[in-house]
Coordinates of C-alpha atoms and ligand atoms in Angstrom, one line a residue:
M115 CA -0.3 0.4 -0.5
E116 CA 1.4 3.8 -0.7
K117 CA 1.9 5.8 2.1
V118 CA 0.8 9.3 3.9
V119 CA 2.4 11.7 5.2
L120 CA -0.3 14.6 6.9
V121 CA 2.5 16.8 7.1
G122 CA 2.6 20.2 9.8
I123 CA 4.9 23.1 10.3
N124 CA 4.1 25.1 12.4
S125 CA 4.9 28.3 13.5
Q126 CA 6.7 27.7 16.8
F127 CA 7.5 24.0 19.6
I128 CA 4.3 24.9 21.5
H129 CA 1.6 24.3 19.1
T130 CA 0.0 21.3 17.8
N131 CA -1.5 20.8 14.1
L132 CA -5.4 20.4 13.9
A133 CA -5.8 20.2 10.2
I134 CA -3.1 16.9 9.6
R135 CA -4.9 16.1 12.9
Y136 CA -8.5 16.3 11.5
L137 CA -7.9 15.1 8.8
K138 CA -5.9 12.1 9.8
N139 CA -8.2 10.7 11.4
Y140 CA -11.3 11.3 9.7
V141 CA -9.8 9.9 6.3
E142 CA -9.0 6.8 8.7
K143 CA -12.3 7.4 10.1
Y144 CA -14.1 6.4 6.7
S145 CA -11.6 4.5 5.1
S146 CA -8.7 1.5 4.9
L147 CA -6.4 4.0 4.9
K148 CA -3.0 4.9 7.2
I149 CA -1.9 8.7 7.5
E150 CA 1.5 9.1 9.3
L151 CA 1.5 12.0 10.4
Y152 CA 4.8 14.5 10.5
E153 CA 5.0 17.9 12.9
S154 CA 7.6 20.4 12.4
N155 CA 8.3 24.2 12.7
I156 CA 10.1 26.5 11.2
N157 CA 12.7 27.2 13.8
N158 CA 14.8 24.0 12.8
Q159 CA 16.3 23.3 10.1
I160 CA 15.2 22.6 6.6
Q161 CA 17.8 20.6 6.2
S162 CA 16.7 18.1 8.7
I163 CA 12.8 18.5 7.9
I164 CA 14.1 16.9 4.5
T165 CA 15.5 14.4 6.3
D166 CA 12.9 13.6 8.6
L167 CA 10.7 13.8 5.7
F168 CA 13.2 11.5 3.5
R169 CA 13.4 9.1 5.9
L170 CA 9.2 8.1 6.7
N171 CA 9.9 6.9 3.1
G172 CA 6.6 7.5 2.1
N173 CA 4.4 7.9 -1.5
H174 CA 2.7 11.4 -1.0
Y175 CA 3.6 14.4 1.2
I176 CA 0.6 16.4 2.0
F177 CA 1.8 19.8 3.0
S178 CA -1.1 21.9 5.6
T179 CA 0.0 25.5 4.5
Y180 CA -0.6 28.7 6.4
I181 CA 0.7 32.1 5.9
W182 CA 4.1 31.5 8.0
N183 CA 5.4 28.6 6.4
K184 CA 4.3 29.3 2.6
E185 CA 8.1 29.9 2.1
Y186 CA 9.3 27.4 4.3
V187 CA 7.1 24.6 2.3
F188 CA 7.9 25.5 -0.9
S189 CA 11.2 25.7 -0.5
I190 CA 11.1 22.3 1.0
I191 CA 8.7 20.4 -1.7
K192 CA 11.3 21.6 -4.1
E193 CA 14.5 19.7 -2.3
L194 CA 13.1 16.8 -1.7
K195 CA 11.7 16.6 -5.8
K196 CA 15.5 16.3 -6.0
I197 CA 16.0 13.3 -3.4
M198 CA 12.4 11.7 -4.1
P199 CA 11.1 12.3 -8.3
H200 CA 8.7 9.5 -7.4
I201 CA 6.8 11.1 -5.3
T202 CA 3.9 13.5 -5.0
V203 CA 2.9 16.5 -3.4
T204 CA 0.3 18.0 -1.8
L205 CA -1.2 21.3 -0.5
G206 CA -3.2 22.3 0.9
G207 CA -4.8 25.2 3.3
P208 CA -5.6 28.9 3.5
E209 CA -2.6 30.2 1.6
V210 CA -3.4 28.2 -1.3
S211 CA -6.9 27.8 -1.6
Y212 CA -7.5 31.6 -2.4
N213 CA -4.2 31.8 -4.7
V214 CA -4.2 27.9 -6.7
K215 CA -3.6 28.2 -10.2
E216 CA -0.8 30.6 -9.0
S217 CA 0.1 28.4 -6.7
L218 CA 0.9 26.2 -9.0
I219 CA 2.1 28.0 -11.7
E220 CA 4.6 29.4 -9.8
N221 CA 5.7 26.2 -7.7
K222 CA 5.8 23.0 -10.5
C223 CA 7.7 20.7 -7.6
I224 CA 3.3 21.2 -5.9
D225 CA 1.2 17.4 -7.9
F226 CA -2.0 19.2 -6.4
V227 CA -3.6 21.9 -4.6
L228 CA -6.3 20.7 -2.3
V229 CA -9.1 23.6 -2.6
G230 CA -11.0 23.9 0.8
E231 CA -12.3 22.9 3.7
G232 CA -10.0 19.5 3.5
E233 CA -11.8 16.3 5.1
R234 CA -14.5 15.4 2.9
V235 CA -11.8 16.7 -0.6
L236 CA -9.2 14.6 0.8
L237 CA -10.7 11.4 1.4
N238 CA -12.5 11.3 -2.2
F239 CA -8.2 12.2 -3.4
L240 CA -6.9 9.5 -1.9
T241 CA -9.7 6.6 -2.0
N242 CA -10.1 7.0 -5.9
E243 CA -7.4 7.4 -8.4
N244 CA -9.2 9.9 -10.7
K245 CA -7.5 12.0 -9.1
N246 CA -10.3 14.4 -11.3
Q247 CA -12.5 15.2 -8.9
K248 CA -14.2 17.9 -6.5
G249 CA -12.2 20.5 -4.3
V250 CA -8.1 18.4 -6.5
A251 CA -6.9 21.8 -8.9
F252 CA -3.7 20.0 -10.3
L253 CA -1.7 21.1 -14.0
K254 CA -2.3 19.1 -17.5
S255 CA 0.0 19.5 -20.4
G256 CA -0.2 23.1 -18.4
E257 CA -3.7 23.6 -18.3
F258 CA -5.7 24.3 -15.1
V259 CA -8.1 21.9 -13.9
Y260 CA -10.2 22.3 -11.4
L261 CA -14.2 20.7 -10.9
G262 CA -15.5 24.0 -8.7
D263 CA -15.5 23.1 -4.3
E264 CA -16.1 20.3 -2.6
F265 CA -19.8 21.1 0.0
P266 CA -18.1 21.4 3.2
I267 CA -19.2 19.0 5.5
E268 CA -23.1 19.8 6.9
N269 CA -22.4 17.6 10.7
L270 CA -19.2 18.8 12.1
D271 CA -19.9 15.9 14.3
T272 CA -18.7 13.2 12.2
I273 CA -15.1 14.2 12.7
P274 CA -13.3 12.3 14.4
F275 CA -12.0 14.2 18.1
P276 CA -8.0 15.6 16.6
Y277 CA -5.8 13.8 20.2
N278 CA -4.7 9.9 20.7
D279 CA -4.8 9.7 24.6
E280 CA -1.1 10.0 24.8
E281 CA -0.7 13.4 22.8
L282 CA -3.8 14.3 25.7
K283 CA -1.1 12.4 28.1
E284 CA 1.9 14.4 26.9
N285 CA 0.8 18.0 28.3
I286 CA 3.4 20.0 27.1
K287 CA 2.0 21.9 24.0
I288 CA -0.9 24.9 23.1
L289 CA -4.2 21.9 22.3
Y290 CA -6.4 23.4 19.9
Y291 CA -10.2 23.1 19.9
E292 CA -12.9 23.6 17.1
S293 CA -16.1 23.5 18.3
S294 CA -17.7 25.9 14.8
R295 CA -16.6 27.0 12.2
G296 CA -17.2 29.6 10.7
C297 CA -18.1 33.0 11.2
P298 CA -20.7 35.6 10.1
F299 CA -18.7 39.1 10.1
S300 CA -17.4 40.7 7.8
C301 CA -13.5 42.7 8.7
S302 CA -12.6 43.5 5.1
Y303 CA -9.2 42.2 5.5
C304 CA -10.1 38.5 7.0
L305 CA -10.5 35.8 5.1
S306 CA -13.0 34.3 8.1
S307 CA -15.3 36.6 6.8
I308 CA -15.9 34.9 2.8
D309 CA -18.2 32.1 3.9
K310 CA -20.9 34.0 6.1
G311 CA -21.7 30.3 7.0
V312 CA -21.3 29.2 10.2
R313 CA -21.7 25.3 12.1
Y314 CA -21.3 23.6 15.4
L315 CA -20.0 20.1 17.4
S316 CA -23.5 19.6 19.0
F317 CA -23.2 20.5 22.3
E318 CA -23.5 16.8 23.3
R319 CA -19.5 15.9 21.4
V320 CA -19.1 18.9 23.0
K321 CA -19.2 18.3 26.4
S322 CA -17.9 14.8 25.6
D323 CA -14.5 16.3 24.1
L324 CA -14.2 18.3 27.3
K325 CA -14.1 15.7 28.6
R326 CA -11.5 14.4 27.4
F327 CA -8.9 17.5 27.7
L328 CA -10.2 17.7 31.1
D329 CA -9.6 14.2 32.4
S330 CA -6.7 14.5 31.1
G331 CA -4.6 17.2 32.6
V332 CA -4.6 19.2 30.0
E333 CA -2.6 23.4 30.9
L334 CA -4.4 25.3 27.6
V335 CA -6.8 24.8 25.1
K336 CA -7.3 27.2 23.3
F337 CA -10.6 27.1 20.9
V338 CA -10.0 28.3 17.2
D339 CA -13.8 29.0 16.2
R340 CA -13.9 32.5 14.2
T341 CA -15.8 34.0 17.7
Y342 CA -16.8 32.2 20.1
N343 CA -20.3 33.6 22.0
L344 CA -22.6 34.1 19.1
R345 CA -25.3 32.0 20.6
K346 CA -25.8 32.0 23.8
D347 CA -27.3 29.5 24.4
R348 CA -25.0 27.2 23.4
Y349 CA -21.4 29.1 24.0
L350 CA -22.9 29.7 27.3
G351 CA -24.0 26.7 28.9
I352 CA -21.2 25.0 27.7
W353 CA -19.0 27.6 29.8
E354 CA -21.6 26.3 32.2
Y355 CA -20.2 22.6 31.5
L356 CA -16.3 23.8 32.1
L357 CA -17.9 26.0 35.3
E358 CA -19.9 22.3 36.6
N359 CA -16.3 20.6 35.7
Y360 CA -14.1 23.3 37.6
K361 CA -10.7 21.8 37.1
E362 CA -7.6 23.6 38.8
G363 CA -4.6 23.9 36.3
V364 CA -6.5 23.4 33.0
T365 CA -6.8 27.1 30.6
F366 CA -9.5 27.2 27.7
H367 CA -8.8 30.7 25.8
F368 CA -12.3 31.7 23.5
E369 CA -11.5 34.4 20.6
I370 CA -14.9 36.8 22.0
N371 CA -17.0 39.4 21.1
A372 CA -17.4 41.6 23.4
N373 CA -19.4 44.1 23.0
I374 CA -22.0 41.7 23.1
F375 CA -21.9 40.6 25.9
D376 CA -26.0 41.2 28.7
E377 CA -25.6 41.1 32.5
E378 CA -27.2 37.3 32.8
I379 CA -23.0 36.4 31.0
I380 CA -20.9 38.7 33.1
A381 CA -22.6 37.7 36.0
F382 CA -21.8 34.6 34.8
L383 CA -18.3 35.2 34.2
K384 CA -17.9 36.1 38.3
K385 CA -18.3 33.1 38.9
V386 CA -15.6 31.7 36.9
P387 CA -12.1 30.8 39.0
D388 CA -9.5 32.6 38.2
G389 CA -7.3 32.4 34.9
Y390 CA -9.6 29.3 34.5
F391 CA -10.9 31.1 31.3
Q392 CA -8.3 33.6 28.6
F393 CA -10.3 35.7 26.3
E394 CA -8.9 36.9 22.9
V395 CA -10.6 40.4 22.2
G396 CA -10.1 41.7 19.2
V397 CA -10.8 45.4 19.4
Q398 CA -8.8 46.1 16.1
S399 CA -9.7 49.8 16.0
I400 CA -11.2 52.8 18.0
N401 CA -11.1 55.0 14.8
K402 CA -14.5 55.2 13.7
E403 CA -14.2 55.4 10.0
T404 CA -11.8 52.6 10.6
M405 CA -14.6 50.6 11.6
D406 CA -17.1 51.6 9.5
S407 CA -14.8 51.2 6.4
I408 CA -13.0 47.4 8.1
N409 CA -17.3 46.9 9.6
R410 CA -16.4 46.0 12.2
R411 CA -18.4 47.4 15.0
N412 CA -17.1 48.5 18.6
L413 CA -19.5 50.3 21.1
L414 CA -16.6 51.3 22.9
E415 CA -18.3 52.5 27.1
R416 CA -20.0 49.2 26.6
L417 CA -16.9 46.6 25.4
R418 CA -14.6 48.6 28.6
N419 CA -17.5 48.1 30.6
N420 CA -17.4 44.3 29.8
I421 CA -14.6 44.7 29.9
K422 CA -12.9 46.3 33.3
V423 CA -16.0 43.5 35.4
I424 CA -14.5 40.1 33.6
S425 CA -11.1 41.8 33.6
K426 CA -10.5 40.5 38.1
N427 CA -11.0 36.9 37.1
I428 CA -10.5 36.6 34.0
H429 CA -7.5 36.6 31.4
L430 CA -8.1 38.9 28.5
H431 CA -6.0 40.1 25.3
V432 CA -6.1 42.4 22.8
D433 CA -6.5 42.9 19.8
L434 CA -5.1 45.7 17.8
I435 CA -4.4 46.7 13.5
A436 CA -1.8 49.1 12.3
G437 CA -2.2 50.3 8.8
L438 CA -6.1 50.4 8.1
P439 CA -7.8 51.6 6.1
Y440 CA -8.0 55.6 8.4
D441 CA -6.1 55.2 10.3
T442 CA -3.6 57.7 11.1
Y443 CA -0.5 57.2 13.3
D444 CA -2.0 59.7 15.3
T445 CA -5.2 58.0 15.7
F446 CA -3.9 54.5 16.5
K447 CA -2.1 56.4 19.4
D448 CA -6.1 56.0 20.6
S449 CA -6.9 53.0 20.2
F450 CA -3.5 51.9 21.5
D451 CA -4.7 54.0 24.9
Y452 CA -7.9 52.9 24.8
V453 CA -6.4 49.3 25.0
Y454 CA -4.4 50.2 27.2
D455 CA -6.5 51.0 29.3
L456 CA -8.5 47.9 29.4
D457 CA -5.4 45.9 32.0
A458 CA -4.9 43.2 29.8
E459 CA -2.8 40.6 30.4
M460 CA -1.4 40.9 26.4
I461 CA -1.8 43.9 23.8
Q462 CA -1.0 42.1 21.1
L463 CA -1.0 44.4 17.5
G464 CA -0.4 43.2 14.4
F465 CA -0.1 44.6 11.6
L466 CA -2.5 44.4 8.6
K467 CA -2.3 42.1 6.4
I468 CA -3.6 42.2 2.7
L469 CA -4.7 38.9 2.6
S470 CA -6.4 37.5 -1.4
G471 CA -10.3 36.7 -1.8
T472 CA -10.4 39.6 1.2
K473 CA -12.8 42.9 0.6
I474 CA -9.5 44.9 1.3
A475 CA -7.1 43.5 -1.4
G476 CA -10.4 44.5 -3.6
E477 CA -9.2 48.0 -1.8
I478 CA -5.3 48.7 -2.7
E479 CA -5.8 50.9 -5.1
K480 CA -8.2 53.3 -3.4
Y481 CA -6.4 54.0 -0.3
D482 CA -2.8 53.5 -2.1
Y483 CA -1.9 50.2 -0.5
K484 CA 2.1 49.5 -0.4
Y485 CA 1.7 46.2 1.2
I486 CA 5.1 42.9 1.2
E487 CA 4.3 40.9 -2.1
F488 CA 5.1 37.3 -0.6
P489 CA 4.2 35.9 2.6
P490 CA 2.7 37.6 5.4
Y491 CA 1.7 40.0 2.5
E492 CA 2.0 42.8 5.9
V493 CA 1.7 47.0 4.5
L494 CA 4.5 48.8 4.2
S495 CA 2.5 52.8 3.6
N496 CA -1.4 53.4 2.5
C497 CA -2.8 57.2 2.3
F498 CA -3.1 57.5 6.4
I499 CA 0.4 56.5 7.1
K500 CA 3.3 56.9 6.2
Y501 CA 6.0 53.4 5.9
E502 CA 8.4 55.7 8.3
E503 CA 5.9 55.6 11.5
L504 CA 4.8 51.7 10.2
V505 CA 8.7 51.2 11.5
K506 CA 7.7 53.2 14.5
L507 CA 4.8 51.2 15.5
K508 CA 7.0 48.3 15.1
N509 CA 9.2 49.2 17.5
V510 CA 6.7 50.5 19.1
E511 CA 5.8 46.8 19.2
K512 CA 8.4 45.3 20.0
M513 CA 8.8 47.6 24.1
L514 CA 5.1 46.5 24.5
D515 CA 6.6 42.9 24.7
Y516 CA 9.1 43.9 26.8
Y517 CA 7.4 45.9 29.0
Y518 CA 4.2 45.1 29.5
N519 CA 3.3 40.9 27.4
S520 CA 5.9 40.4 29.3
E521 CA 4.6 41.0 32.1
K522 CA 7.6 41.7 33.8
F523 CA 7.4 45.4 34.5
K524 CA 3.8 45.6 36.0
Y525 CA 4.6 48.2 39.1
S526 CA 8.0 49.8 37.9
V527 CA 6.4 51.4 34.2
K528 CA 3.2 51.6 36.2
F529 CA 5.4 53.1 38.4
I530 CA 6.3 55.4 35.3
I531 CA 4.1 55.8 33.1
E532 CA 1.8 57.5 36.0
N533 CA 4.3 60.2 37.1
Y534 CA 6.7 61.1 33.8
Y535 CA 3.4 60.9 30.6
N536 CA 0.1 62.0 29.9
R537 CA -0.5 58.9 27.6
P538 CA 1.0 55.6 27.5
F539 CA 1.0 55.5 23.9
D540 CA 4.3 57.8 23.9
F541 CA 5.8 56.4 26.6
F542 CA 6.0 52.8 24.5
E543 CA 7.6 55.4 21.6
D544 CA 10.2 56.9 24.0
I545 CA 11.2 53.6 25.4
S546 CA 11.3 53.8 21.8
N547 CA 13.3 55.6 20.8
Y548 CA 15.8 55.5 22.8
Y549 CA 16.1 52.3 22.3
D550 CA 16.3 52.7 19.0
K551 CA 19.0 55.6 19.5
Q552 CA 21.2 53.7 21.8
N553 CA 21.5 50.6 18.3
L554 CA 19.6 48.2 21.0
L555 CA 16.0 47.1 18.3
G556 CA 18.4 44.9 15.5
L557 CA 19.0 42.6 19.6
G558 CA 18.1 39.4 21.6
H559 CA 18.4 41.1 25.7
K560 CA 19.0 38.8 28.4
V561 CA 16.0 39.4 30.7
V562 CA 18.6 41.5 32.7
T563 CA 19.2 43.4 30.9
I564 CA 15.8 44.6 29.5
F565 CA 15.8 45.7 33.0
N566 CA 18.8 47.4 32.8
N567 CA 17.9 49.4 29.6
L568 CA 14.9 50.6 31.8
V569 CA 17.1 52.4 34.8
K570 CA 19.6 53.7 32.0
F571 CA 16.5 55.3 29.5
F572 CA 15.4 56.2 33.0
E573 CA 18.5 58.2 33.7
E574 CA 18.6 59.3 29.8
K575 CA 15.3 60.5 31.0
N576 CA 16.6 63.1 33.9
F577 CA 13.2 61.8 35.7
Q578 CA 12.8 63.3 39.8
G579 CA 12.2 60.3 41.3
K580 CA 14.7 57.8 40.7
N581 CA 14.5 56.3 44.4
I582 CA 11.1 55.5 44.6
F583 CA 11.6 54.0 40.6
I584 CA 13.6 51.3 41.4
E585 CA 11.9 50.0 44.9
Y586 CA 9.5 49.8 42.1
L587 CA 11.3 48.1 39.2
K588 CA 13.1 45.8 42.9
L589 CA 9.4 44.4 43.3
D590 CA 8.5 43.7 39.9
Y591 CA 12.8 41.5 39.3
L592 CA 11.9 39.3 43.1
L593 CA 8.4 38.3 41.4
L594 CA 10.4 36.9 38.5
G595 CA 11.5 34.7 40.9
K596 CA 14.0 33.6 43.0
P597 CA 17.5 35.7 41.5
G598 CA 20.3 34.5 40.0
V599 CA 22.5 37.7 39.3
Y600 CA 21.8 40.7 41.3
P601 CA 22.1 43.8 39.1
E602 CA 23.4 47.4 40.1
W603 CA 20.9 48.9 40.7
F604 CA 19.3 46.5 42.9
I605 CA 20.9 47.8 46.5
S606 CA 19.3 44.8 48.5
N607 CA 17.7 46.0 51.6
K608 CA 16.8 42.6 54.7
D609 CA 17.2 42.4 57.8
K610 CA 19.4 38.5 57.1
E611 CA 17.7 37.7 61.1
K612 CA 14.9 38.1 60.5
Y613 CA 14.9 36.5 57.0
N614 CA 16.7 33.9 59.6
N615 CA 14.5 33.9 61.2
I616 CA 10.5 33.1 58.7
I617 CA 12.6 30.2 57.0
I618 CA 12.8 28.7 60.6
E619 CA 9.0 28.8 61.1
K620 CA 8.2 28.2 57.5
D621 CA 7.6 24.9 57.0
F622 CA 10.1 23.8 54.0
I623 CA 12.9 20.6 54.0
S624 CA 15.4 22.5 55.1
S625 CA 16.7 25.8 55.8
R626 CA 18.9 25.0 52.1
E627 CA 15.5 25.1 50.2
G628 CA 13.9 28.0 52.2
Y629 CA 16.3 30.6 51.1
K630 CA 16.1 29.0 47.4
K631 CA 12.1 29.0 47.2
T632 CA 12.1 32.1 49.0
E633 CA 13.1 35.5 49.0
F634 CA 12.5 38.6 51.4
E635 CA 13.7 42.1 50.9
K636 CA 12.6 45.9 52.7
F637 CA 11.5 48.8 50.5
N638 CA 11.7 52.2 51.7
Y639 CA 8.7 52.6 50.4
D640 CA 5.6 51.2 50.3
V641 CA 5.6 49.8 46.8
L642 CA 2.6 47.5 47.7
N643 CA 0.5 50.5 48.8
N644 CA 2.0 53.8 47.1
K645 CA 2.5 55.7 49.7
N646 CA 5.3 56.6 51.4
G647 CA 7.0 54.1 54.7
E648 CA 9.0 51.1 55.1
I649 CA 7.2 47.7 54.0
E650 CA 8.9 44.0 54.0
I651 CA 7.9 41.8 51.2
F652 CA 8.1 38.0 51.9
F653 CA 8.7 35.8 48.2
N654 CA 8.0 33.0 48.1
Y655 CA 7.9 30.9 44.8
T656 CA 6.8 27.7 45.6
K657 CA 4.0 27.8 43.3
K658 CA 3.7 29.1 39.9
K659 CA 2.8 32.4 40.6
T660 CA 4.5 34.2 43.6
I661 CA 3.2 34.7 47.0
L662 CA 3.8 37.8 48.8
E663 CA 4.1 38.5 52.5
T664 CA 4.2 41.3 53.9
F665 CA 6.0 42.4 57.2
Ligands
SF4_925 S1 -11.8 39.0 12.1 FE1 -13.0 37.6 12.9 S2 -15.0 38.6 13.3 FE2 -13.7 39.4 11.2 S3 -14.5 38.2 9.8 FE3 -12.8 37.9 10.6 S4 -13.0 36.8 12.2 FE4 -14.6 37.4 11.9

């Protein structure tokens, strides 16, 4: 029997490829075929992936192709065909589904492209000798052959659960899960806006799938439903099931529209244990003309109120997109400050991608879009924002990752913004200018260097109140865990005798163990209550989150 290998090249080691698992399980359920999975990521060397694929000795190699791996996959198949000229190479996935003909012409190593939803197309493709099937495109004597799209699967329950027990037990990666397909919204830059229908797994099926996650001890399950909270009876029912079956240590992530929460939903969400749910909220822009142009509607006041209430126990990631129509550098600052005020765990600053098939791809001339014409198709400029302004926002994004999303500077950066800046954006812009001036932007930095750079920035700005700032920075530093090194600016002020006594009182196996897993420090400013006066803090690192005790 011919050997079929399904290949998923992820963007990071921590990711799992959901698509290849669905495809394998579906084909194996409805045929006698066996499929081998191969998974790697774009941070691995191409040569080692090619060697792995060669050793698998397959006849058919089928690649799942996305915006982040297209170039990589194209390079792999070119080399693979040199050493395995007899193999058939097939590509599927969103990155080839909208440019089928171009992909086949551009890369002669591709034998077939599978278009659209993969499960049924792949099953037909592998079980029929005649490859001229719906959803399958190829070139014959240089002519493009395509019979048209296959119908989507009506009943999603017919697609098996993607993970096996061993994968669930491994528990080292993010597991993705899909309880619905499709999105009813029409955001102009998004590929999911093209197909309007939404299909759902049955409630019973979702419950049984979630039970498998809950029973297995996984830590993070990300729902990839394009907008999770569409039908209230259904999405609330799933959440209620998760709450009834609460398990400590696991987090469920959902992409949600926070505009549409009503009082009942808010009341429910307040009951969810801290960290059990994580929400991703796409704000993208608060500029009215921009929102109108991209077909998104944010009820800003309501969104803010909803998020502020639920952010006490629900972890939040909020998204912004730079380079949208009518958004200038200045209007983008307003969006930035708006999301900063929401107190989310993470602000994801993305840059518009001009994707074929989207409405915005039809507006290239209208808005004078310049963009990179290969993946990731990112915008370079338009008639509202210049290239150099987008570069500045890229630098701001880097600073945002260092000084906000890392969650390592919660106290010190808040202190700086509240005391020396009129608006949060200005701090991130200012420090990115500092990094730029010092030629630090292109470099990777260790955590301690990022702390040191903040001190140097503070000194260069000549801000008053360095002694208080350093106390906040010490607090941030000690919250990370028992320090391996104490930087120059960290002058310890602890009462050693008191620390010894605390260790003796605590229930550690040995005092050595106690010192290893704790720290004690005296602060000359009450950094927990933001007022004058000393405070002594005992840091206990024995749990996932550092526990603080004050004296
Ligand atoms: S951006 Fe989100 S809400 Fe808008 S069309 Fe795409 S998936 Fe749907």
